[in-house]
Amino acid sequence: MATDFGSFFLNSLPNLLNGLGYTLLLTFISIAVGFFLGITLALGRVYGNKIINGFCVGYIELIRGTPLLVQLFIIYFGLPSVGIIFSPLQAALIGLAINSGAYQAEYLRGSIQSVESGQMTAARSLGMNKLQSIRHVILPQALRISIPAWSNEFIYLLQYSSIAYIIQVAELTAEGKFIAAHTFRYLEVFAMIAVIYLVLTIVSTEIIDRIAKHLSIPGIGAAKRVSLRDI
Amino acid sequence: MAMLEVKDIYKAYGNVEVLKGVSFTMEKEETKVIIGPSGTGKSTLLRCINQLSLPNKGQVWLDGEEITNPKTNINKIREKIGFVFQDFNLFNHLTALRNVSIGLEKVKRIEKEAAQTRAMQELTRVGLEAQASQYPAQLSGGQKQRVGIARALAMDPDVILFDEPTSALDPELIGDVLDVMKSLAGKVAMLVVTHEMGFARNVADEIIFMEGGVIVEQGPPKEMFTNAKLARTREFLGRIGALYGEEETGG
Amino acid sequence: MALETLIESLPSLFDGLLITLLLTAFGILLGTTLGIVLATGRSYASRPLAYLILIYEKVLRGIPLLVLFFLIYFGLPQIGINFNALTAAVLGLGLRSSAYQAQIYRGAINSIPEGQIHAAYSLGMNKLKAIRHVIMPQMLRLSIPGWSNEFTILLKDTSLAFGIGVIELMRQGRYIQVRDPDLVLVVFLLIALIFFLLVFTANKILRYVEKKYQMAGYQTEAHR
């Protein structure tokens, strides 16, 4: 039985690795694109005028108010009817990035607003303009404060990238389904997939935690990190 | 021509008039101390001078340039007006050294190494060379405020505005900060809002007494403390002297 | 005419909506009940039990919901445990949510000062009574923002039941798409709107509840 499972695992390995590659690709690209989108939206919400702020709020609330799967279906099934056609991978990347951008915007906004207003005043009093103050004083602090939330977001994306399976992206879950459908060994296959995700989750949490420690500065974000440590 | 000229400044927040026509001038290397009851517009006045708050009316001139003119590049002007805050406002993510050098690097565009050498000199001047690599959270209140002063000094300002620089400090830490400020007297112009009467008496060239959004009386410390013209000034100085014990913090 | 077909397809979307609401209701019920038990267990039960609960939470939070659905719906029948798709989806949603909710309740328990339970003991309450009459009421109030957040997440996550063939909103949308491909964009935009309104309404109601039960002096923050 054990050796049987061993050889089964080995036979499945190429497919699983292939799927894992897509899962990581989806996760990394969408967290990165979502990050820039999120920063832009967050800055727009905090520092933008009424119109920009309204636009950002609208985007964030619409995306956060609807399921990721609906967003993917609109992009992948809906848009071709108006002539915009994406491959499954493209559609998944776009959907995940757009989605993550809205969530990242919300916690980045929280971190930006948690930087005391005196920091901005002090920067301006030195002769920095608003953009310089944001770049050299506000963001370096806000980004550090948001690391724990960012870590959660990474885990979410890692897991929600599995939804791309539904629009035929051959990521980890899809490969699992494929192997299971051909071998009828559903339980082992999905247990295997579950373990892989679990290990990815634990490892990435650990890595981000180390990065956070490396970047930590006395007095910044300390309280928040302690409260999230136990998660 | 005076170095700094404040002409008839008015400022209101909503319906509350905080400043009702304040005018005075300052010369190079002069030290002036503004005193007066709380809520009388002293801090607002300082903020109106470097345009952290915009006055509703009136002008501020620095070195013959009208800085209240909307066409003036206020960031350029602020380089020349240092500001020391009551609650320090050190940049939390930067070491003491970088707090002092960041203005030189990002605003004056001085090369990092030269900026940090200069920053080190300023930290030495305020007696904190040993704390250069510490973050604000690792410093005591008095040390933070001295870094704040060094940060302002490093920009080579024409004038430094001090907004109650010792009000947030424990009593035993006030002396160090006042000593640093005293050592600057006559080297750089200082406009200081404070309740430290000892400092006002011993260091100021002139004392400005404000109340209710206007300057009530101004003059050299000796005159103000011993021979003020107005009864209101005498009453205030008498009361605050008893309250803050001017002898202890003799400056 | 597309509009007519759209109107004709509204009843099927309504059927889908009912299933979506059913999944949400039973999923959150299971998640909340189990979550409270788990959190209380982790804080007050014996060490080995608390440790087991910790592992349960970590595992369920570390597996994508879709994989959990597959394990329950396709995997378990292999060892003779059969669920229909709807039950499997409720189980998956509820179990996963319980792991997240446990974390919310535990955070709330931890933020209650220790003096509260000491004061309860000093009145002669035993541990169970102290938990029930002093800790629980405070914990539940403190947990409202986190619970609201979790509720909307679960509501949106019901769409993943599509993956194991539950005929909820998304699946109904696909059926309509197959019948009339021209309607696809409109239908999914409509479904998006339905979800948005559900989430929006839920948030409004829950914020009201939160305000109503707020304890003076206590404030909590929600995370995603």
XYZ file of C-alpha atoms in Angstrom:
706
model
C 0.000 0.000 0.000
C 2.700 2.443 1.057
C 4.958 1.698 -1.905
C 1.906 1.803 -4.098
C 1.176 5.325 -2.901
C 4.835 6.231 -3.328
C 4.912 5.278 -6.967
C 1.529 6.894 -7.503
C 2.926 10.092 -6.021
C 6.038 9.888 -8.210
C 3.937 9.356 -11.320
C 1.832 12.346 -10.459
C 4.802 14.538 -9.677
C 5.404 16.060 -13.129
C 1.774 17.151 -13.374
C 1.777 18.487 -9.829
C 4.967 20.461 -10.382
C 3.537 21.893 -13.551
C 0.416 22.954 -11.683
C 2.464 24.321 -8.805
C 4.356 26.499 -11.260
C 1.131 28.079 -12.486
C -0.155 28.528 -8.950
C 2.988 30.397 -7.936
C 2.938 32.418 -11.160
C -0.649 33.475 -10.533
C 0.074 34.331 -6.908
C 3.254 36.327 -7.426
C 2.150 38.302 -10.451
C -1.228 39.181 -9.036
C 0.129 40.180 -5.615
C 2.724 42.408 -7.305
C 0.315 44.049 -9.741
C -2.314 44.257 -6.993
C 0.242 45.975 -4.765
C 0.849 48.834 -7.198
C -2.835 49.090 -7.905
C -3.508 49.074 -4.165
C -0.975 51.812 -3.369
C -2.385 54.005 -6.125
C -5.949 53.509 -4.907
C -4.999 54.021 -1.271
C -3.145 57.263 -2.011
C -6.093 58.366 -4.117
C -8.428 57.713 -1.211
C -6.316 59.505 1.372
C -4.869 62.397 -0.611
C -7.065 62.656 -3.700
C -9.713 65.280 -4.300
C -13.407 64.428 -4.135
C -13.596 62.987 -7.641
C -10.507 60.807 -7.337
C -11.539 59.712 -3.865
C -15.026 58.825 -5.093
C -13.639 56.833 -7.984
C -11.312 54.885 -5.687
C -14.076 54.169 -3.162
C -16.344 52.983 -5.981
C -13.726 50.631 -7.365
C -12.803 49.218 -3.971
C -16.390 48.680 -2.832
C -17.518 47.119 -6.116
C -14.642 44.652 -6.166
C -14.871 43.810 -2.486
C -18.632 43.504 -2.737
C -18.606 40.755 -5.390
C -17.090 37.264 -5.463
C -13.820 36.711 -7.283
C -15.470 33.973 -9.344
C -18.062 36.416 -10.709
C -15.256 38.767 -11.663
C -13.427 35.967 -13.455
C -16.604 34.931 -15.298
C -17.222 38.500 -16.438
C -13.660 38.748 -17.742
C -13.425 35.279 -19.253
C -16.980 34.552 -20.462
C -18.542 38.000 -20.558
C -16.006 40.260 -22.249
C -15.629 38.133 -25.433
C -19.240 39.053 -26.262
C -18.043 42.625 -26.718
C -14.957 41.514 -28.601
C -12.406 41.455 -25.773
C -10.889 38.003 -25.635
C -8.372 36.765 -23.070
C -6.718 33.391 -22.663
C -7.614 31.579 -19.413
C -4.258 32.478 -17.866
C -4.567 36.132 -18.863
C -8.117 36.297 -17.547
C -7.089 34.728 -14.250
C -4.110 37.061 -13.826
C -6.210 40.134 -14.569
C -9.034 39.016 -12.286
C -6.776 38.151 -9.351
C -4.776 41.367 -9.687
C -7.867 43.575 -9.917
C -9.338 41.780 -6.936
C -6.225 41.905 -4.807
C -5.707 45.578 -5.671
C -8.980 46.468 -3.966
C -8.162 44.520 -0.791
C -4.587 45.782 -0.637
C -5.867 49.334 -1.101
C -8.023 49.019 1.996
C -5.332 47.919 4.405
C -2.740 50.242 2.873
C -5.164 53.081 3.442
C -5.484 51.965 7.048
C -1.710 51.988 7.491
C -1.289 55.359 5.792
C -3.926 56.849 8.057
C -2.320 55.314 11.114
C 0.850 57.331 10.530
C 0.430 60.346 12.827
C -0.400 63.591 11.057
C 2.596 65.269 12.707
C 4.886 63.235 10.433
C 3.491 64.969 7.379
C 3.618 68.363 9.088
C 7.261 67.854 10.047
C 8.177 66.791 6.517
C 6.450 69.830 5.048
C 8.154 72.111 7.587
C 11.528 70.940 6.254
C 10.542 72.122 2.789
C 9.500 68.772 1.291
C 6.583 68.976 -1.123
C 3.589 66.687 -0.664
C 4.887 63.993 -2.991
C 8.315 63.956 -1.338
C 6.693 63.774 2.085
C 4.564 60.826 1.026
C 7.484 59.050 -0.579
C 10.192 59.613 2.027
C 8.184 59.827 5.237
C 4.663 58.405 5.005
C 5.069 55.351 2.780
C 8.203 53.912 4.439
C 6.227 53.805 7.673
C 2.889 52.773 6.218
C 4.392 49.871 4.274
C 6.089 48.510 7.367
C 2.865 48.753 9.333
C 1.003 46.845 6.638
C 3.318 43.833 6.442
C 1.143 41.567 8.642
C -1.935 42.359 6.563
C 0.086 41.898 3.400
C 1.155 38.492 4.648
C -2.510 37.527 5.061
C -3.262 38.812 1.595
C -0.499 36.672 0.135
C -1.966 33.554 1.725
C -5.426 34.488 0.451
C -4.153 34.900 -3.084
C -2.223 31.653 -2.907
C -5.433 29.864 -1.985
C -7.842 31.800 -4.179
C -5.637 31.288 -7.221
C -7.174 27.789 -7.159
C -10.358 29.371 -8.504
C -8.536 29.812 -11.818
C -9.134 26.065 -12.233
C -12.774 26.825 -12.969
C -11.804 28.816 -16.069
C -9.420 26.064 -17.219
C -6.060 27.341 -16.005
C -3.868 24.287 -15.411
C -2.783 25.296 -11.918
C -2.328 22.976 -8.959
C -5.987 22.239 -8.230
C -6.732 21.673 -11.923
C -3.840 19.222 -12.223
C -5.162 17.428 -9.152
C -8.590 17.153 -10.696
C -7.019 15.879 -13.903
C -4.985 13.174 -12.142
C -7.949 12.153 -9.994
C -10.255 11.874 -12.989
C -7.810 9.521 -14.669
C -6.917 7.365 -11.657
C -10.160 7.559 -9.645
C -8.029 8.073 -6.527
C -9.750 11.276 -5.462
C -9.024 11.093 -1.765
C -5.270 10.594 -2.090
C -4.925 13.174 -4.811
C -6.830 15.928 -3.052
C -5.157 15.130 0.256
C -1.851 15.499 -1.545
C -2.927 18.816 -3.052
C -4.153 20.001 0.330
C -0.794 19.163 1.898
C 1.046 21.067 -0.816
C -1.070 24.179 -0.214
C -0.632 23.789 3.519
C 3.138 23.598 3.201
C 3.156 26.598 0.857
C 1.072 28.545 3.364
C 3.296 27.713 6.311
C 6.535 28.328 4.405
C 5.422 31.665 2.958
C 4.127 32.867 6.321
C 7.499 32.036 7.821
C 9.416 33.785 5.035
C 7.306 36.945 5.225
C 7.681 36.907 8.992
C 11.458 36.859 8.628
C 11.357 39.681 6.118
C 9.196 41.639 8.540
C 11.694 41.061 11.346
C 14.519 42.128 9.090
C 12.730 45.350 8.130
C 11.369 46.117 11.564
C 12.186 49.413 13.238
C 11.712 50.044 16.947
C 8.420 51.782 17.522
C 6.802 51.060 14.157
C 4.043 48.534 13.771
C 5.243 46.592 16.806
C 1.901 46.525 18.550
C 0.081 45.279 15.498
C 2.528 42.495 14.805
C 2.208 41.122 18.310
C -1.554 40.968 17.983
C -1.332 39.049 14.719
C 1.551 36.819 15.750
C -0.654 34.130 17.160
C -2.685 33.622 14.008
C 14.714 96.145 6.479
C 13.847 93.526 9.038
C 14.734 89.904 8.301
C 11.256 88.667 9.232
C 8.242 90.870 9.097
C 4.773 89.770 10.184
C 2.087 92.216 9.115
C -1.436 92.244 10.499
C -2.100 88.506 10.493
C -5.677 87.281 10.919
C -6.665 83.655 11.290
C -10.019 82.092 12.058
C -11.134 78.475 12.338
C -14.781 78.526 11.364
C -16.335 81.218 13.514
C -13.546 81.237 16.044
C -11.128 84.078 15.487
C -7.740 82.967 16.759
C -5.506 85.772 15.493
C -6.890 89.280 15.193
C -4.198 91.340 13.553
C -0.717 90.440 14.772
C 2.325 92.399 13.617
C 5.974 92.353 14.662
C 9.436 92.165 13.154
C 12.590 90.196 13.839
C 16.214 90.924 13.055
C 18.993 88.481 12.210
C 20.234 86.429 15.165
C 17.615 87.898 17.439
C 15.777 85.815 20.049
C 12.153 86.605 20.741
C 9.917 84.768 23.167
C 6.156 84.760 22.871
C 4.278 84.237 26.124
C 0.634 84.284 26.995
C -2.247 82.156 28.294
C -3.164 78.893 26.539
C -5.499 79.114 23.555
C -4.374 82.570 22.725
C -3.129 81.830 19.228
C 0.629 81.597 19.883
C 1.098 78.248 18.120
C -1.252 79.298 15.333
C 0.896 82.366 14.790
C 4.013 80.217 14.355
C 2.180 77.983 11.895
C 0.993 80.987 9.951
C 4.561 82.214 9.607
C 5.769 79.125 7.728
C 2.353 78.604 6.136
C 1.570 75.286 7.779
C -1.679 77.143 8.414
C -2.727 79.720 5.875
C -3.636 83.111 7.383
C -6.952 84.595 6.268
C -5.415 88.026 5.979
C -2.059 89.713 6.395
C 1.441 89.220 5.097
C 4.669 87.561 6.122
C 7.932 88.779 4.626
C 11.254 86.981 4.865
C 14.407 88.652 3.541
C 12.362 91.049 1.440
C 10.230 88.309 -0.113
C 6.518 88.099 0.542
C 5.962 84.451 1.470
C 2.213 84.798 1.868
C 2.042 85.479 -1.863
C 0.480 82.363 -3.414
C 3.049 82.506 -6.220
C 5.934 82.003 -3.813
C 7.352 78.478 -3.737
C 6.576 77.769 -0.108
C 8.808 74.688 0.000
C 11.823 76.854 -0.862
C 10.858 79.244 1.944
C 10.359 76.487 4.487
C 13.969 75.410 3.934
C 14.883 78.757 5.489
C 12.442 78.547 8.405
C 13.196 75.795 10.893
C 10.353 74.441 13.028
C 10.635 72.621 16.329
C 7.429 70.910 17.435
C 5.946 70.479 20.868
C 5.536 66.737 20.297
C 8.850 66.416 18.409
C 7.461 64.797 15.235
C 10.691 62.961 14.560
C 10.379 60.621 11.598
C 9.662 57.302 13.265
C 11.274 55.150 10.588
C 14.626 56.966 10.560
C 17.582 56.932 12.942
C 18.507 60.129 14.756
C 21.203 60.755 12.177
C 18.923 60.238 9.206
C 16.251 62.399 10.818
C 18.752 65.231 10.696
C 20.149 64.437 7.260
C 16.953 63.670 5.328
C 16.134 67.321 4.691
C 19.638 67.881 3.371
C 19.427 64.816 1.137
C 15.918 65.104 -0.260
C 15.253 68.840 -0.124
C 18.667 70.432 -0.495
C 19.849 67.571 -2.695
C 23.166 67.276 -0.908
C 25.022 64.023 -1.452
C 24.262 61.410 1.162
C 27.741 61.262 2.630
C 28.184 65.010 2.937
C 24.673 65.310 4.351
C 25.389 62.731 7.022
C 28.681 64.347 7.966
C 26.837 67.603 8.438
C 24.067 65.838 10.343
C 26.663 64.322 12.670
C 28.045 67.787 13.397
C 24.594 68.996 14.366
C 23.987 65.973 16.574
C 27.318 66.666 18.284
C 26.250 70.256 18.772
C 23.185 69.113 20.708
C 25.216 66.481 22.570
C 23.760 63.380 20.926
C 26.558 61.978 18.785
C 26.346 58.726 20.760
C 22.665 58.309 19.863
C 23.118 58.808 16.121
C 22.083 55.287 15.159
C 19.083 55.041 17.474
C 15.477 55.276 16.380
C 13.059 57.804 17.898
C 11.333 55.077 19.911
C 14.649 54.396 21.650
C 15.246 58.005 22.716
C 13.994 59.892 25.768
C 11.745 62.892 25.251
C 14.556 65.334 25.883
C 16.808 63.518 23.428
C 14.031 63.490 20.821
C 13.603 67.225 21.125
C 17.338 67.812 20.783
C 17.287 65.741 17.594
C 14.364 67.903 16.487
C 16.471 71.008 17.062
C 19.439 69.466 15.218
C 17.108 68.625 12.318
C 16.063 72.256 12.072
C 19.624 73.552 12.479
C 21.033 71.350 9.730
C 19.038 73.213 7.106
C 20.913 76.442 7.918
C 17.689 78.346 8.501
C 17.392 82.113 8.828
C 15.080 81.631 11.766
C 13.873 78.707 13.864
C 10.325 78.670 15.237
C 9.962 76.794 18.530
C 6.408 75.706 19.368
C 6.408 75.036 23.134
C 9.496 72.838 22.778
C 9.553 71.695 26.410
C 5.839 71.335 27.173
C 5.742 67.602 26.465
C 8.824 66.828 28.539
C 9.226 65.495 32.048
C 10.509 68.293 34.286
C 13.944 66.717 34.746
C 14.515 66.631 30.976
C 13.623 70.246 30.268
C 16.994 71.633 31.321
C 19.000 69.844 28.609
C 16.754 71.187 25.872
C 16.811 74.719 27.241
C 20.630 74.560 27.497
C 20.853 73.680 23.812
C 18.502 76.512 22.903
C 20.458 78.920 25.064
C 23.676 77.949 23.284
C 22.070 78.942 19.990
C 21.115 82.425 21.139
C 22.848 85.073 19.063
C 23.891 82.521 16.406
C 20.535 81.978 14.719
C 17.290 83.890 15.022
C 14.802 82.127 17.291
C 11.124 82.770 17.811
C 10.072 80.748 20.838
C 6.619 80.074 22.233
C 7.141 78.855 25.773
C 5.994 78.974 29.381
C 9.592 78.775 30.631
C 9.880 82.189 32.227
C 13.496 81.654 33.253
C 14.446 81.141 29.629
C 12.412 84.149 28.558
C 14.022 86.347 31.139
C 17.627 85.291 30.615
C 17.860 84.531 26.905
C 15.290 86.619 25.037
C 16.154 89.929 23.466
C 12.493 90.756 23.513
C 9.359 89.306 25.031
C 5.992 89.422 23.270
C 2.941 89.006 25.472
C -0.097 87.776 23.555
C -3.651 87.357 24.708
C -6.946 86.943 22.890
C -5.347 86.841 19.454
C -3.462 90.126 19.710
C -0.118 91.328 21.031
C -0.834 93.077 24.314
C 2.627 94.331 25.068
C 6.202 93.728 23.988
C 9.597 94.814 25.206
C 12.967 93.740 26.610
C 12.698 91.154 29.408
C 13.978 93.421 32.116
C 11.320 95.994 31.381
C 8.564 93.439 31.012
C 9.344 91.570 34.222
C 10.018 94.536 36.444
C 8.209 97.413 34.897
C 5.460 96.307 32.524
C 3.252 99.129 31.368
C -0.062 97.314 31.463
C -1.675 95.830 34.545
C -2.745 92.776 32.525
C 0.870 91.953 31.643
C 1.988 92.325 35.247
C -0.830 90.122 36.445
C -0.041 87.367 33.943
C 3.701 87.407 34.619
C 3.071 87.339 38.333
C 0.738 84.379 38.097
C 2.803 82.306 35.690
C 5.960 83.023 37.687
C 4.298 81.498 40.743
C 2.894 78.584 38.706
C 6.023 77.501 36.904
C 8.586 78.513 39.520
C 10.895 80.603 37.397
C 13.819 80.077 39.745
C 14.084 76.327 39.110
C 14.361 76.485 35.335
C 16.570 79.500 35.264
C 17.783 78.619 31.770
C -35.243 39.502 -28.451
C -32.572 39.414 -25.787
C -34.577 41.294 -23.182
C -37.356 38.743 -23.304
C -34.955 35.852 -22.823
C -33.389 37.756 -19.955
C -36.755 38.206 -18.304
C -37.570 34.575 -18.921
C -34.360 33.576 -17.198
C -35.026 35.646 -14.067
C -36.912 32.831 -12.257
C -33.933 30.543 -12.647
C -31.662 33.231 -11.216
C -34.077 33.508 -8.314
C -33.777 29.746 -7.727
C -30.022 30.168 -7.744
C -30.245 33.021 -5.267
C -32.231 30.850 -2.875
C -29.545 28.174 -2.957
C -26.857 30.826 -2.431
C -28.716 32.124 0.621
C -29.236 28.583 1.881
C -25.514 27.859 1.598
C -24.723 31.109 3.402
C -27.185 30.523 6.226
C -26.184 26.949 6.996
C -22.505 27.600 6.370
C -22.367 30.504 8.817
C -24.461 28.600 11.361
C -22.080 25.660 11.329
C -19.035 27.942 11.283
C -20.220 30.055 14.199
C -21.270 27.185 16.428
C -18.103 25.235 15.820
C -15.962 28.370 15.943
C -17.181 29.323 19.418
C -16.608 25.792 20.697
C -13.116 25.720 19.207
C -12.139 29.118 20.595
C -13.422 28.321 24.053
C -11.613 25.005 23.881
C -8.357 26.580 22.866
C -8.490 29.069 25.689
C -9.862 26.938 28.501
C -9.482 23.220 27.665
C -6.586 20.934 28.600
C -3.316 21.291 26.734
C -3.516 18.340 24.332
C -7.039 19.300 23.309
C -6.070 22.947 22.822
C -3.175 21.781 20.693
C -5.419 19.606 18.533
C -7.707 22.563 17.986
C -4.725 24.664 16.965
C -3.767 22.074 14.342
C -7.341 21.903 13.068
C -7.396 25.675 12.640
C -4.036 25.834 10.904
C -4.918 23.025 8.503
C -8.319 24.388 7.566
C -6.969 27.865 7.089
C -4.147 26.525 4.943
C -6.260 24.688 2.356
C -8.128 26.462 -0.452
C -11.897 26.168 -0.131
C -12.158 24.578 -3.553
C -9.748 21.799 -2.558
C -11.719 21.286 0.644
C -14.903 20.920 -1.444
C -13.175 18.351 -3.657
C -11.911 16.410 -0.647
C -15.378 16.213 0.870
C -17.384 15.686 -2.314
C -15.044 13.522 -4.405
C -12.565 12.199 -1.831
C -14.708 10.976 1.048
C -16.940 8.664 -1.052
C -13.796 6.624 -1.651
C -13.942 5.563 2.020
C -17.710 5.188 1.910
C -18.784 8.615 3.158
C -21.220 10.127 0.662
C -22.665 13.608 0.686
C -24.754 15.280 -1.952
C -23.192 18.406 -3.468
C -25.268 20.807 -1.384
C -24.369 19.144 1.930
C -20.732 18.900 0.899
C -20.687 22.617 0.127
C -22.290 23.547 3.471
C -19.776 21.337 5.281
C -16.840 22.839 3.410
C -18.000 26.427 3.955
C -18.836 25.816 7.613
C -15.687 23.936 8.552
C -13.397 26.438 6.910
C -15.283 29.350 8.383
C -15.114 27.774 11.843
C -11.319 27.882 11.672
C -11.356 31.596 10.826
C -14.106 32.391 13.312
C -12.303 30.561 16.100
C -9.479 33.000 15.578
C -11.842 35.951 15.873
C -13.388 34.649 19.111
C -10.010 33.809 20.588
C -8.769 37.307 19.872
C -11.858 38.617 21.630
C -11.364 36.321 24.626
C -7.736 37.412 24.909
C -8.738 41.049 24.962
C -10.996 40.556 27.973
C -9.017 41.528 31.097
C -8.133 38.645 33.376
C -9.724 40.487 36.269
C -13.133 39.728 34.780
C -12.829 36.006 35.358
C -11.251 36.571 38.776
C -14.186 38.750 39.706
C -16.572 36.011 38.550
C -14.725 33.428 40.692
C -14.845 35.778 43.644
C -18.627 35.723 43.399
C -18.498 31.941 43.702
C -19.062 31.084 40.028
C -17.357 27.972 38.719
C -15.341 27.995 35.502
C -18.267 27.041 33.280
C -20.537 29.669 34.801
C -17.830 32.320 34.573
C -17.319 31.514 30.894
C -21.017 31.514 30.193
C -22.116 34.600 32.102
C -19.058 36.807 32.029
C -16.699 35.834 29.219
C -19.208 34.825 26.519
C -21.340 37.981 26.561
C -18.251 40.159 26.267
C -16.580 37.919 23.708
C -19.605 37.884 21.424
C -19.933 41.648 21.458
C -16.254 42.135 20.782
C -16.474 39.679 17.903
C -19.221 41.406 15.943
C -16.957 43.339 13.548
C -14.852 40.250 12.801
C -17.960 38.124 12.434
C -19.501 40.617 9.977
C -16.387 40.439 7.908
C -16.442 36.656 7.971
C -20.119 36.634 7.041
C -19.558 38.591 3.828
C -16.522 36.474 2.960
C -18.597 33.324 3.344
C -21.437 34.821 1.313
C -19.040 35.482 -1.554
C -17.353 32.110 -1.124
C -20.631 30.257 -1.719
C -19.960 30.949 -5.400
C -17.204 28.320 -5.260
C -19.835 25.636 -4.725
C -20.147 25.991 -8.488
C -16.984 23.878 -8.604
C -18.771 20.791 -7.276
C -21.931 21.353 -9.276
C -24.236 22.996 -6.747
C -26.859 24.857 -8.728
C -26.455 28.239 -7.074
C -26.356 31.671 -8.726
C -23.177 31.117 -10.734
C -24.322 27.785 -12.113
C -27.692 29.239 -13.089
C -25.783 31.987 -14.843
C -23.825 29.409 -16.818
C -27.043 27.592 -17.771
C -28.458 30.836 -19.118
C -25.209 31.439 -20.984
C -25.467 28.033 -22.622
C -29.087 28.639 -23.635
C -28.418 32.129 -24.942
C -24.720 33.028 -25.410
C -25.569 36.652 -26.251
C -26.753 37.244 -22.707
C -23.547 36.201 -21.037
C -22.157 39.617 -20.075
C -25.515 40.954 -18.899
C -26.231 37.868 -16.826
C -22.940 37.868 -14.989
C -23.133 41.608 -14.420
C -26.587 40.998 -13.003
C -25.242 38.284 -10.724
C -22.447 40.623 -9.656
C -25.085 43.210 -8.790
C -27.072 40.685 -6.775
C -23.988 39.741 -4.756
C -23.082 43.380 -4.314
C -26.507 44.219 -2.957
C -26.420 41.214 -0.629
C -23.002 42.178 0.729
C -24.017 45.828 0.982
C -27.229 45.050 2.858
C -25.507 42.586 5.151
C -22.846 45.170 5.994
C -25.456 47.803 6.766
C -27.465 45.519 9.035
C -24.407 44.183 10.811
C -23.009 47.652 11.388
C -26.315 48.543 13.002
C -26.138 45.486 15.234
C -22.548 46.319 16.087
C -23.489 49.824 17.185
C -26.422 48.590 19.183
C -24.386 46.110 21.189
C -21.264 48.173 21.548
C -19.867 48.232 25.072
C -18.775 51.670 26.133
C -14.995 51.817 26.135
C -14.436 48.823 23.895
C -13.597 49.038 20.235
C -12.365 46.399 17.855
C -10.992 46.331 14.382
C -11.923 43.950 11.602
C -9.447 42.218 9.352
C -10.099 40.648 6.013
